[in-house]
Every structure is written in C-alpha cells, then in structure tokens.
Amino acid sequence: PRAQLATQAAPATPAPVTQPIAQTVAIASFEALVALAEEKRDMRLKLALDSDVRLVRFEPGRIEFELAPGGARDLASTLTQKLQLWTNERWMVSIVAAGGAPTLKEQRTEKEQARRSSLEADPMVAAVLAHFPGAQIVAVRGRDDGVATSGDAAPTEDEVWDDASPIEED
C-alpha cells in the first residue's frame, strides 16, 4: 500500500508547452499574392499591388518590380514585412528603375478598351451610335462576366419596358 501511495503522490511532470506552429502559405504567383492580401483584408496593400506594381520578376521568395508613378516609396518594405508575417519565410522585395510590365489595373483597362474598340467596330453598334447622336458605350459585358445577354434567358417582367406603349389602368 505504501508503494501505491508513493506513486500516486509523486507529482506528474508537466507536459512541455508548445507554441502553436504558424501556418505557412505558399504564394505561386503575383496574382495569388494580390488575392492573399485581399483574403487578409489588407485593402491598402491590395490596392497598391494592383495599381502601383509593375512586375519585373516574381518567384517564391523574391519579387522585383518597378514602382508606377504616384506609388508609395515604402511599398517594398511594407510588402516584405507582410510576406514574412503571412508566410513565415524571408522574402527579398526590391524596386528596380525600369523594365516592369503594366500593372494589373493597367492590364484590365487595356482589355476593356480592346473590348470597347471591337464593339464600336461592329456595323450594327456603329449604326446605333450614328442614329443617336451623343450616345456612348458605358459598359461592355458578356457571358464571361456572369451577366445574362439577350440570348441567354427570357427577360423578366421588371426588365421589359416600352416608353411608347399606352399606360394601362386597372
């Protein structure tokens, strides 16, 4: 009985305290980095990456970019800190003088202008624009934008209207 009592009274060794292991995040592309900034809800950084970074080189652990006019001079150091925090890895982020590709925002604008130009070249659209002086194309949307076009589905009652039809009274 005394042996049992001695083993029961012996203090148990405490389990070692372990620090939670920070999750590592792999970033495979610049677009993935922008998405990660949005996921982390760092909108200031996301907008800066979108409109101020003219990417020269991106590889895991290293980013080189040209700063667009008006971009924050401390963007490289801010990005380095955020990447280390988010990935638990050291990143080399550097700004170069020239050689960067257009920013993501500039690329979207260029695509939109190309879509608008191709639409304006369509004979039917050109005829409509000629028939209605002052008319302009406000937005260009298609099937890939997730917006229904005229051939996709029948319009709902709220979408159909005609200014020339008489007013019906109940």
JSON list of C-alpha atoms in Angstrom, two decimals:
[
{"chain": "A", "resi": 1, "resn": "PRO", "atom": "CA", "xyz": [0.00, 0.00, 0.00]},
{"chain": "A", "resi": 2, "resn": "ARG", "atom": "CA", "xyz": [2.85, 2.41, 0.73]},
{"chain": "A", "resi": 3, "resn": "ALA", "atom": "CA", "xyz": [4.31, 1.87, -2.77]},
{"chain": "A", "resi": 4, "resn": "GLN", "atom": "CA", "xyz": [0.96, 2.64, -4.33]},
{"chain": "A", "resi": 5, "resn": "LEU", "atom": "CA", "xyz": [0.63, 5.73, -2.19]},
{"chain": "A", "resi": 6, "resn": "ALA", "atom": "CA", "xyz": [4.13, 6.89, -3.16]},
{"chain": "A", "resi": 7, "resn": "THR", "atom": "CA", "xyz": [3.44, 6.54, -6.88]},
{"chain": "A", "resi": 8, "resn": "GLN", "atom": "CA", "xyz": [0.11, 8.30, -6.57]},
{"chain": "A", "resi": 9, "resn": "ALA", "atom": "CA", "xyz": [1.62, 11.18, -4.56]},
{"chain": "A", "resi": 10, "resn": "ALA", "atom": "CA", "xyz": [4.51, 11.73, -6.98]},
{"chain": "A", "resi": 11, "resn": "PRO", "atom": "CA", "xyz": [3.86, 14.85, -8.98]},
{"chain": "A", "resi": 12, "resn": "ALA", "atom": "CA", "xyz": [3.36, 14.28, -12.66]},
{"chain": "A", "resi": 13, "resn": "THR", "atom": "CA", "xyz": [5.83, 16.03, -14.90]},
{"chain": "A", "resi": 14, "resn": "PRO", "atom": "CA", "xyz": [4.09, 18.82, -16.75]},
{"chain": "A", "resi": 15, "resn": "ALA", "atom": "CA", "xyz": [3.74, 18.47, -20.48]},
{"chain": "A", "resi": 16, "resn": "PRO", "atom": "CA", "xyz": [6.07, 20.76, -22.36]},
{"chain": "A", "resi": 17, "resn": "VAL", "atom": "CA", "xyz": [4.41, 23.95, -23.50]},
{"chain": "A", "resi": 18, "resn": "THR", "atom": "CA", "xyz": [4.42, 24.11, -27.25]},
{"chain": "A", "resi": 19, "resn": "GLN", "atom": "CA", "xyz": [3.97, 27.21, -29.28]},
{"chain": "A", "resi": 20, "resn": "PRO", "atom": "CA", "xyz": [1.35, 26.95, -31.99]},
{"chain": "A", "resi": 21, "resn": "ILE", "atom": "CA", "xyz": [3.04, 26.35, -35.29]},
{"chain": "A", "resi": 22, "resn": "ALA", "atom": "CA", "xyz": [2.25, 29.16, -37.65]},
{"chain": "A", "resi": 23, "resn": "GLN", "atom": "CA", "xyz": [0.74, 28.05, -40.88]},
{"chain": "A", "resi": 24, "resn": "THR", "atom": "CA", "xyz": [2.94, 28.51, -43.91]},
{"chain": "A", "resi": 25, "resn": "VAL", "atom": "CA", "xyz": [1.33, 29.89, -47.01]},
{"chain": "A", "resi": 26, "resn": "ALA", "atom": "CA", "xyz": [2.77, 29.21, -50.44]},
{"chain": "A", "resi": 27, "resn": "ILE", "atom": "CA", "xyz": [2.40, 32.01, -52.97]},
{"chain": "A", "resi": 28, "resn": "ALA", "atom": "CA", "xyz": [2.84, 30.72, -56.50]},
{"chain": "A", "resi": 29, "resn": "SER", "atom": "CA", "xyz": [2.15, 33.89, -58.49]},
{"chain": "A", "resi": 30, "resn": "PHE", "atom": "CA", "xyz": [1.76, 37.63, -58.20]},
{"chain": "A", "resi": 31, "resn": "GLU", "atom": "CA", "xyz": [-2.00, 37.26, -58.70]},
{"chain": "A", "resi": 32, "resn": "ALA", "atom": "CA", "xyz": [-2.04, 34.82, -55.77]},
{"chain": "A", "resi": 33, "resn": "LEU", "atom": "CA", "xyz": [-0.24, 37.45, -53.67]},
{"chain": "A", "resi": 34, "resn": "VAL", "atom": "CA", "xyz": [-2.89, 40.04, -54.51]},
{"chain": "A", "resi": 35, "resn": "ALA", "atom": "CA", "xyz": [-5.60, 37.51, -53.63]},
{"chain": "A", "resi": 36, "resn": "LEU", "atom": "CA", "xyz": [-3.84, 36.77, -50.32]},
{"chain": "A", "resi": 37, "resn": "ALA", "atom": "CA", "xyz": [-3.74, 40.49, -49.44]},
{"chain": "A", "resi": 38, "resn": "GLU", "atom": "CA", "xyz": [-7.48, 40.63, -50.11]},
{"chain": "A", "resi": 39, "resn": "GLU", "atom": "CA", "xyz": [-8.05, 37.47, -48.04]},
{"chain": "A", "resi": 40, "resn": "LYS", "atom": "CA", "xyz": [-6.08, 39.02, -45.16]},
{"chain": "A", "resi": 41, "resn": "ARG", "atom": "CA", "xyz": [-8.27, 42.13, -45.57]},
{"chain": "A", "resi": 42, "resn": "ASP", "atom": "CA", "xyz": [-5.31, 44.41, -46.14]},
{"chain": "A", "resi": 43, "resn": "MET", "atom": "CA", "xyz": [-7.06, 46.56, -48.72]},
{"chain": "A", "resi": 44, "resn": "ARG", "atom": "CA", "xyz": [-4.41, 49.27, -48.76]},
{"chain": "A", "resi": 45, "resn": "LEU", "atom": "CA", "xyz": [-1.74, 46.74, -49.74]},
{"chain": "A", "resi": 46, "resn": "LYS", "atom": "CA", "xyz": [-4.08, 45.01, -52.21]},
{"chain": "A", "resi": 47, "resn": "LEU", "atom": "CA", "xyz": [-4.82, 48.29, -53.98]},
{"chain": "A", "resi": 48, "resn": "ALA", "atom": "CA", "xyz": [-1.13, 49.21, -54.04]},
{"chain": "A", "resi": 49, "resn": "LEU", "atom": "CA", "xyz": [-0.22, 45.82, -55.54]},
{"chain": "A", "resi": 50, "resn": "ASP", "atom": "CA", "xyz": [-2.99, 46.24, -58.11]},
{"chain": "A", "resi": 51, "resn": "SER", "atom": "CA", "xyz": [-2.22, 49.78, -59.23]},
{"chain": "A", "resi": 52, "resn": "ASP", "atom": "CA", "xyz": [1.38, 50.63, -58.24]},
{"chain": "A", "resi": 53, "resn": "VAL", "atom": "CA", "xyz": [3.40, 47.49, -59.03]},
{"chain": "A", "resi": 54, "resn": "ARG", "atom": "CA", "xyz": [4.84, 46.96, -62.50]},
{"chain": "A", "resi": 55, "resn": "LEU", "atom": "CA", "xyz": [6.14, 43.45, -62.05]},
{"chain": "A", "resi": 56, "resn": "VAL", "atom": "CA", "xyz": [9.62, 42.59, -63.35]},
{"chain": "A", "resi": 57, "resn": "ARG", "atom": "CA", "xyz": [10.14, 39.20, -61.70]},
{"chain": "A", "resi": 58, "resn": "PHE", "atom": "CA", "xyz": [8.20, 37.00, -59.33]},
{"chain": "A", "resi": 59, "resn": "GLU", "atom": "CA", "xyz": [9.43, 33.74, -57.87]},
{"chain": "A", "resi": 60, "resn": "PRO", "atom": "CA", "xyz": [8.88, 32.23, -54.44]},
{"chain": "A", "resi": 61, "resn": "GLY", "atom": "CA", "xyz": [10.95, 34.24, -52.00]},
{"chain": "A", "resi": 62, "resn": "ARG", "atom": "CA", "xyz": [11.78, 37.05, -54.44]},
{"chain": "A", "resi": 63, "resn": "ILE", "atom": "CA", "xyz": [9.87, 39.91, -56.04]},
{"chain": "A", "resi": 64, "resn": "GLU", "atom": "CA", "xyz": [11.26, 42.66, -58.26]},
{"chain": "A", "resi": 65, "resn": "PHE", "atom": "CA", "xyz": [9.07, 45.47, -59.52]},
{"chain": "A", "resi": 66, "resn": "GLU", "atom": "CA", "xyz": [9.08, 48.95, -60.95]},
{"chain": "A", "resi": 67, "resn": "LEU", "atom": "CA", "xyz": [7.03, 51.43, -58.98]},
{"chain": "A", "resi": 68, "resn": "ALA", "atom": "CA", "xyz": [4.29, 53.12, -61.02]},
{"chain": "A", "resi": 69, "resn": "PRO", "atom": "CA", "xyz": [4.10, 56.92, -60.85]},
{"chain": "A", "resi": 70, "resn": "GLY", "atom": "CA", "xyz": [2.50, 58.01, -57.59]},
{"chain": "A", "resi": 71, "resn": "GLY", "atom": "CA", "xyz": [3.26, 54.72, -55.84]},
{"chain": "A", "resi": 72, "resn": "ALA", "atom": "CA", "xyz": [4.33, 54.69, -52.18]},
{"chain": "A", "resi": 73, "resn": "ARG", "atom": "CA", "xyz": [8.12, 54.61, -51.78]},
{"chain": "A", "resi": 74, "resn": "ASP", "atom": "CA", "xyz": [7.84, 52.34, -48.72]},
{"chain": "A", "resi": 75, "resn": "LEU", "atom": "CA", "xyz": [5.83, 49.68, -50.59]},
{"chain": "A", "resi": 76, "resn": "ALA", "atom": "CA", "xyz": [8.80, 47.28, -50.81]},
{"chain": "A", "resi": 77, "resn": "SER", "atom": "CA", "xyz": [9.46, 47.35, -47.05]},
{"chain": "A", "resi": 78, "resn": "THR", "atom": "CA", "xyz": [5.74, 47.07, -46.23]},
{"chain": "A", "resi": 79, "resn": "LEU", "atom": "CA", "xyz": [5.40, 44.13, -48.59]},
{"chain": "A", "resi": 80, "resn": "THR", "atom": "CA", "xyz": [8.47, 42.43, -47.12]},
{"chain": "A", "resi": 81, "resn": "GLN", "atom": "CA", "xyz": [7.01, 42.68, -43.60]},
{"chain": "A", "resi": 82, "resn": "LYS", "atom": "CA", "xyz": [3.59, 41.40, -44.64]},
{"chain": "A", "resi": 83, "resn": "LEU", "atom": "CA", "xyz": [5.04, 38.49, -46.61]},
{"chain": "A", "resi": 84, "resn": "GLN", "atom": "CA", "xyz": [7.17, 37.41, -43.66]},
{"chain": "A", "resi": 85, "resn": "LEU", "atom": "CA", "xyz": [4.15, 37.63, -41.37]},
{"chain": "A", "resi": 86, "resn": "TRP", "atom": "CA", "xyz": [1.87, 35.72, -43.73]},
{"chain": "A", "resi": 87, "resn": "THR", "atom": "CA", "xyz": [4.28, 33.04, -44.98]},
{"chain": "A", "resi": 88, "resn": "ASN", "atom": "CA", "xyz": [6.82, 32.68, -42.14]},
{"chain": "A", "resi": 89, "resn": "GLU", "atom": "CA", "xyz": [9.56, 32.93, -44.75]},
{"chain": "A", "resi": 90, "resn": "ARG", "atom": "CA", "xyz": [12.00, 35.65, -45.69]},
{"chain": "A", "resi": 91, "resn": "TRP", "atom": "CA", "xyz": [11.27, 37.43, -48.96]},
{"chain": "A", "resi": 92, "resn": "MET", "atom": "CA", "xyz": [13.55, 39.68, -50.98]},
{"chain": "A", "resi": 93, "resn": "VAL", "atom": "CA", "xyz": [11.46, 42.54, -52.34]},
{"chain": "A", "resi": 94, "resn": "SER", "atom": "CA", "xyz": [13.21, 45.15, -54.44]},
{"chain": "A", "resi": 95, "resn": "ILE", "atom": "CA", "xyz": [12.30, 48.09, -56.61]},
{"chain": "A", "resi": 96, "resn": "VAL", "atom": "CA", "xyz": [14.08, 48.47, -59.95]},
{"chain": "A", "resi": 97, "resn": "ALA", "atom": "CA", "xyz": [14.28, 51.56, -62.16]},
{"chain": "A", "resi": 98, "resn": "ALA", "atom": "CA", "xyz": [12.64, 50.18, -65.31]},
{"chain": "A", "resi": 99, "resn": "GLY", "atom": "CA", "xyz": [11.50, 47.11, -67.17]},
{"chain": "A", "resi": 100, "resn": "GLY", "atom": "CA", "xyz": [8.24, 46.35, -65.44]},
{"chain": "A", "resi": 101, "resn": "ALA", "atom": "CA", "xyz": [5.12, 45.00, -67.10]},
{"chain": "A", "resi": 102, "resn": "PRO", "atom": "CA", "xyz": [1.91, 47.04, -66.92]},
{"chain": "A", "resi": 103, "resn": "THR", "atom": "CA", "xyz": [0.16, 46.99, -63.56]},
{"chain": "A", "resi": 104, "resn": "LEU", "atom": "CA", "xyz": [-2.84, 44.70, -63.09]},
{"chain": "A", "resi": 105, "resn": "LYS", "atom": "CA", "xyz": [-5.09, 47.76, -63.22]},
{"chain": "A", "resi": 106, "resn": "GLU", "atom": "CA", "xyz": [-3.45, 48.93, -66.48]},
{"chain": "A", "resi": 107, "resn": "GLN", "atom": "CA", "xyz": [-3.91, 45.43, -67.94]},
{"chain": "A", "resi": 108, "resn": "ARG", "atom": "CA", "xyz": [-7.64, 45.44, -67.08]},
{"chain": "A", "resi": 109, "resn": "THR", "atom": "CA", "xyz": [-8.05, 48.91, -68.59]},
{"chain": "A", "resi": 110, "resn": "GLU", "atom": "CA", "xyz": [-6.29, 47.80, -71.77]},
{"chain": "A", "resi": 111, "resn": "LYS", "atom": "CA", "xyz": [-8.56, 44.74, -72.10]},
{"chain": "A", "resi": 112, "resn": "GLU", "atom": "CA", "xyz": [-11.64, 46.89, -71.54]},
{"chain": "A", "resi": 113, "resn": "GLN", "atom": "CA", "xyz": [-10.50, 49.34, -74.23]},
{"chain": "A", "resi": 114, "resn": "ALA", "atom": "CA", "xyz": [-9.88, 46.47, -76.65]},
{"chain": "A", "resi": 115, "resn": "ARG", "atom": "CA", "xyz": [-13.37, 45.08, -75.99]},
{"chain": "A", "resi": 116, "resn": "ARG", "atom": "CA", "xyz": [-14.90, 48.52, -76.44]},
{"chain": "A", "resi": 117, "resn": "SER", "atom": "CA", "xyz": [-12.99, 49.10, -79.70]},
{"chain": "A", "resi": 118, "resn": "SER", "atom": "CA", "xyz": [-14.08, 45.76, -81.13]},
{"chain": "A", "resi": 119, "resn": "LEU", "atom": "CA", "xyz": [-17.67, 46.54, -80.16]},
{"chain": "A", "resi": 120, "resn": "GLU", "atom": "CA", "xyz": [-17.55, 50.00, -81.73]},
{"chain": "A", "resi": 121, "resn": "ALA", "atom": "CA", "xyz": [-16.25, 48.42, -84.95]},
{"chain": "A", "resi": 122, "resn": "ASP", "atom": "CA", "xyz": [-19.37, 46.24, -85.20]},
{"chain": "A", "resi": 123, "resn": "PRO", "atom": "CA", "xyz": [-21.57, 47.66, -88.02]},
{"chain": "A", "resi": 124, "resn": "MET", "atom": "CA", "xyz": [-24.79, 47.34, -86.01]},
{"chain": "A", "resi": 125, "resn": "VAL", "atom": "CA", "xyz": [-23.38, 49.17, -82.99]},
{"chain": "A", "resi": 126, "resn": "ALA", "atom": "CA", "xyz": [-21.87, 51.84, -85.25]},
{"chain": "A", "resi": 127, "resn": "ALA", "atom": "CA", "xyz": [-25.28, 52.36, -86.87]},
{"chain": "A", "resi": 128, "resn": "VAL", "atom": "CA", "xyz": [-26.97, 52.73, -83.48]},
{"chain": "A", "resi": 129, "resn": "LEU", "atom": "CA", "xyz": [-24.34, 55.21, -82.30]},
{"chain": "A", "resi": 130, "resn": "ALA", "atom": "CA", "xyz": [-24.73, 57.19, -85.56]},
{"chain": "A", "resi": 131, "resn": "HIS", "atom": "CA", "xyz": [-28.53, 57.19, -85.24]},
{"chain": "A", "resi": 132, "resn": "PHE", "atom": "CA", "xyz": [-28.44, 58.50, -81.66]},
{"chain": "A", "resi": 133, "resn": "PRO", "atom": "CA", "xyz": [-26.04, 61.47, -81.51]},
{"chain": "A", "resi": 134, "resn": "GLY", "atom": "CA", "xyz": [-24.38, 61.78, -78.13]},
{"chain": "A", "resi": 135, "resn": "ALA", "atom": "CA", "xyz": [-24.95, 58.11, -77.27]},
{"chain": "A", "resi": 136, "resn": "GLN", "atom": "CA", "xyz": [-21.97, 56.34, -75.80]},
{"chain": "A", "resi": 137, "resn": "ILE", "atom": "CA", "xyz": [-20.99, 52.89, -74.69]},
{"chain": "A", "resi": 138, "resn": "VAL", "atom": "CA", "xyz": [-20.94, 52.91, -70.90]},
{"chain": "A", "resi": 139, "resn": "ALA", "atom": "CA", "xyz": [-20.00, 49.30, -70.15]},
{"chain": "A", "resi": 140, "resn": "VAL", "atom": "CA", "xyz": [-19.17, 46.16, -72.05]},
{"chain": "A", "resi": 141, "resn": "ARG", "atom": "CA", "xyz": [-20.36, 42.92, -70.53]},
{"chain": "A", "resi": 142, "resn": "GLY", "atom": "CA", "xyz": [-20.62, 39.43, -71.87]},
{"chain": "A", "resi": 143, "resn": "ARG", "atom": "CA", "xyz": [-21.23, 35.84, -70.96]},
{"chain": "A", "resi": 144, "resn": "ASP", "atom": "CA", "xyz": [-17.85, 35.52, -69.22]},
{"chain": "A", "resi": 145, "resn": "ASP", "atom": "CA", "xyz": [-18.81, 38.34, -66.83]},
{"chain": "A", "resi": 146, "resn": "GLY", "atom": "CA", "xyz": [-21.71, 36.34, -65.42]},
{"chain": "A", "resi": 147, "resn": "VAL", "atom": "CA", "xyz": [-24.28, 38.76, -66.81]},
{"chain": "A", "resi": 148, "resn": "ALA", "atom": "CA", "xyz": [-27.09, 37.43, -68.94]},
{"chain": "A", "resi": 149, "resn": "THR", "atom": "CA", "xyz": [-27.11, 38.64, -72.54]},
{"chain": "A", "resi": 150, "resn": "SER", "atom": "CA", "xyz": [-30.12, 38.85, -74.82]},
{"chain": "A", "resi": 151, "resn": "GLY", "atom": "CA", "xyz": [-29.84, 35.23, -75.99]},
{"chain": "A", "resi": 152, "resn": "ASP", "atom": "CA", "xyz": [-29.34, 33.69, -72.55]},
{"chain": "A", "resi": 153, "resn": "ALA", "atom": "CA", "xyz": [-32.78, 33.88, -70.97]},
{"chain": "A", "resi": 154, "resn": "ALA", "atom": "CA", "xyz": [-36.14, 35.49, -71.39]},
{"chain": "A", "resi": 155, "resn": "PRO", "atom": "CA", "xyz": [-36.37, 38.87, -69.68]},
{"chain": "A", "resi": 156, "resn": "THR", "atom": "CA", "xyz": [-38.41, 39.14, -66.53]},
{"chain": "A", "resi": 157, "resn": "GLU", "atom": "CA", "xyz": [-41.41, 41.44, -66.20]},
{"chain": "A", "resi": 158, "resn": "ASP", "atom": "CA", "xyz": [-39.24, 44.06, -64.44]},
{"chain": "A", "resi": 159, "resn": "GLU", "atom": "CA", "xyz": [-36.71, 44.10, -67.29]},
{"chain": "A", "resi": 160, "resn": "VAL", "atom": "CA", "xyz": [-39.24, 44.69, -70.10]},
{"chain": "A", "resi": 161, "resn": "TRP", "atom": "CA", "xyz": [-40.46, 48.22, -70.64]},
{"chain": "A", "resi": 162, "resn": "ASP", "atom": "CA", "xyz": [-41.56, 50.31, -73.54]},
{"chain": "A", "resi": 163, "resn": "ASP", "atom": "CA", "xyz": [-41.96, 54.08, -73.39]},
{"chain": "A", "resi": 164, "resn": "ALA", "atom": "CA", "xyz": [-44.25, 54.12, -76.41]},
{"chain": "A", "resi": 165, "resn": "SER", "atom": "CA", "xyz": [-46.89, 51.76, -75.07]},
{"chain": "A", "resi": 166, "resn": "PRO", "atom": "CA", "xyz": [-50.09, 53.22, -73.59]},
{"chain": "A", "resi": 167, "resn": "ILE", "atom": "CA", "xyz": [-50.50, 53.26, -69.83]},
{"chain": "A", "resi": 168, "resn": "GLU", "atom": "CA", "xyz": [-52.79, 50.51, -68.63]},
{"chain": "A", "resi": 169, "resn": "GLU", "atom": "CA", "xyz": [-55.10, 51.23, -65.77]},
{"chain": "A", "resi": 170, "resn": "ASP", "atom": "CA", "xyz": [-56.85, 48.55, -63.72]}
]
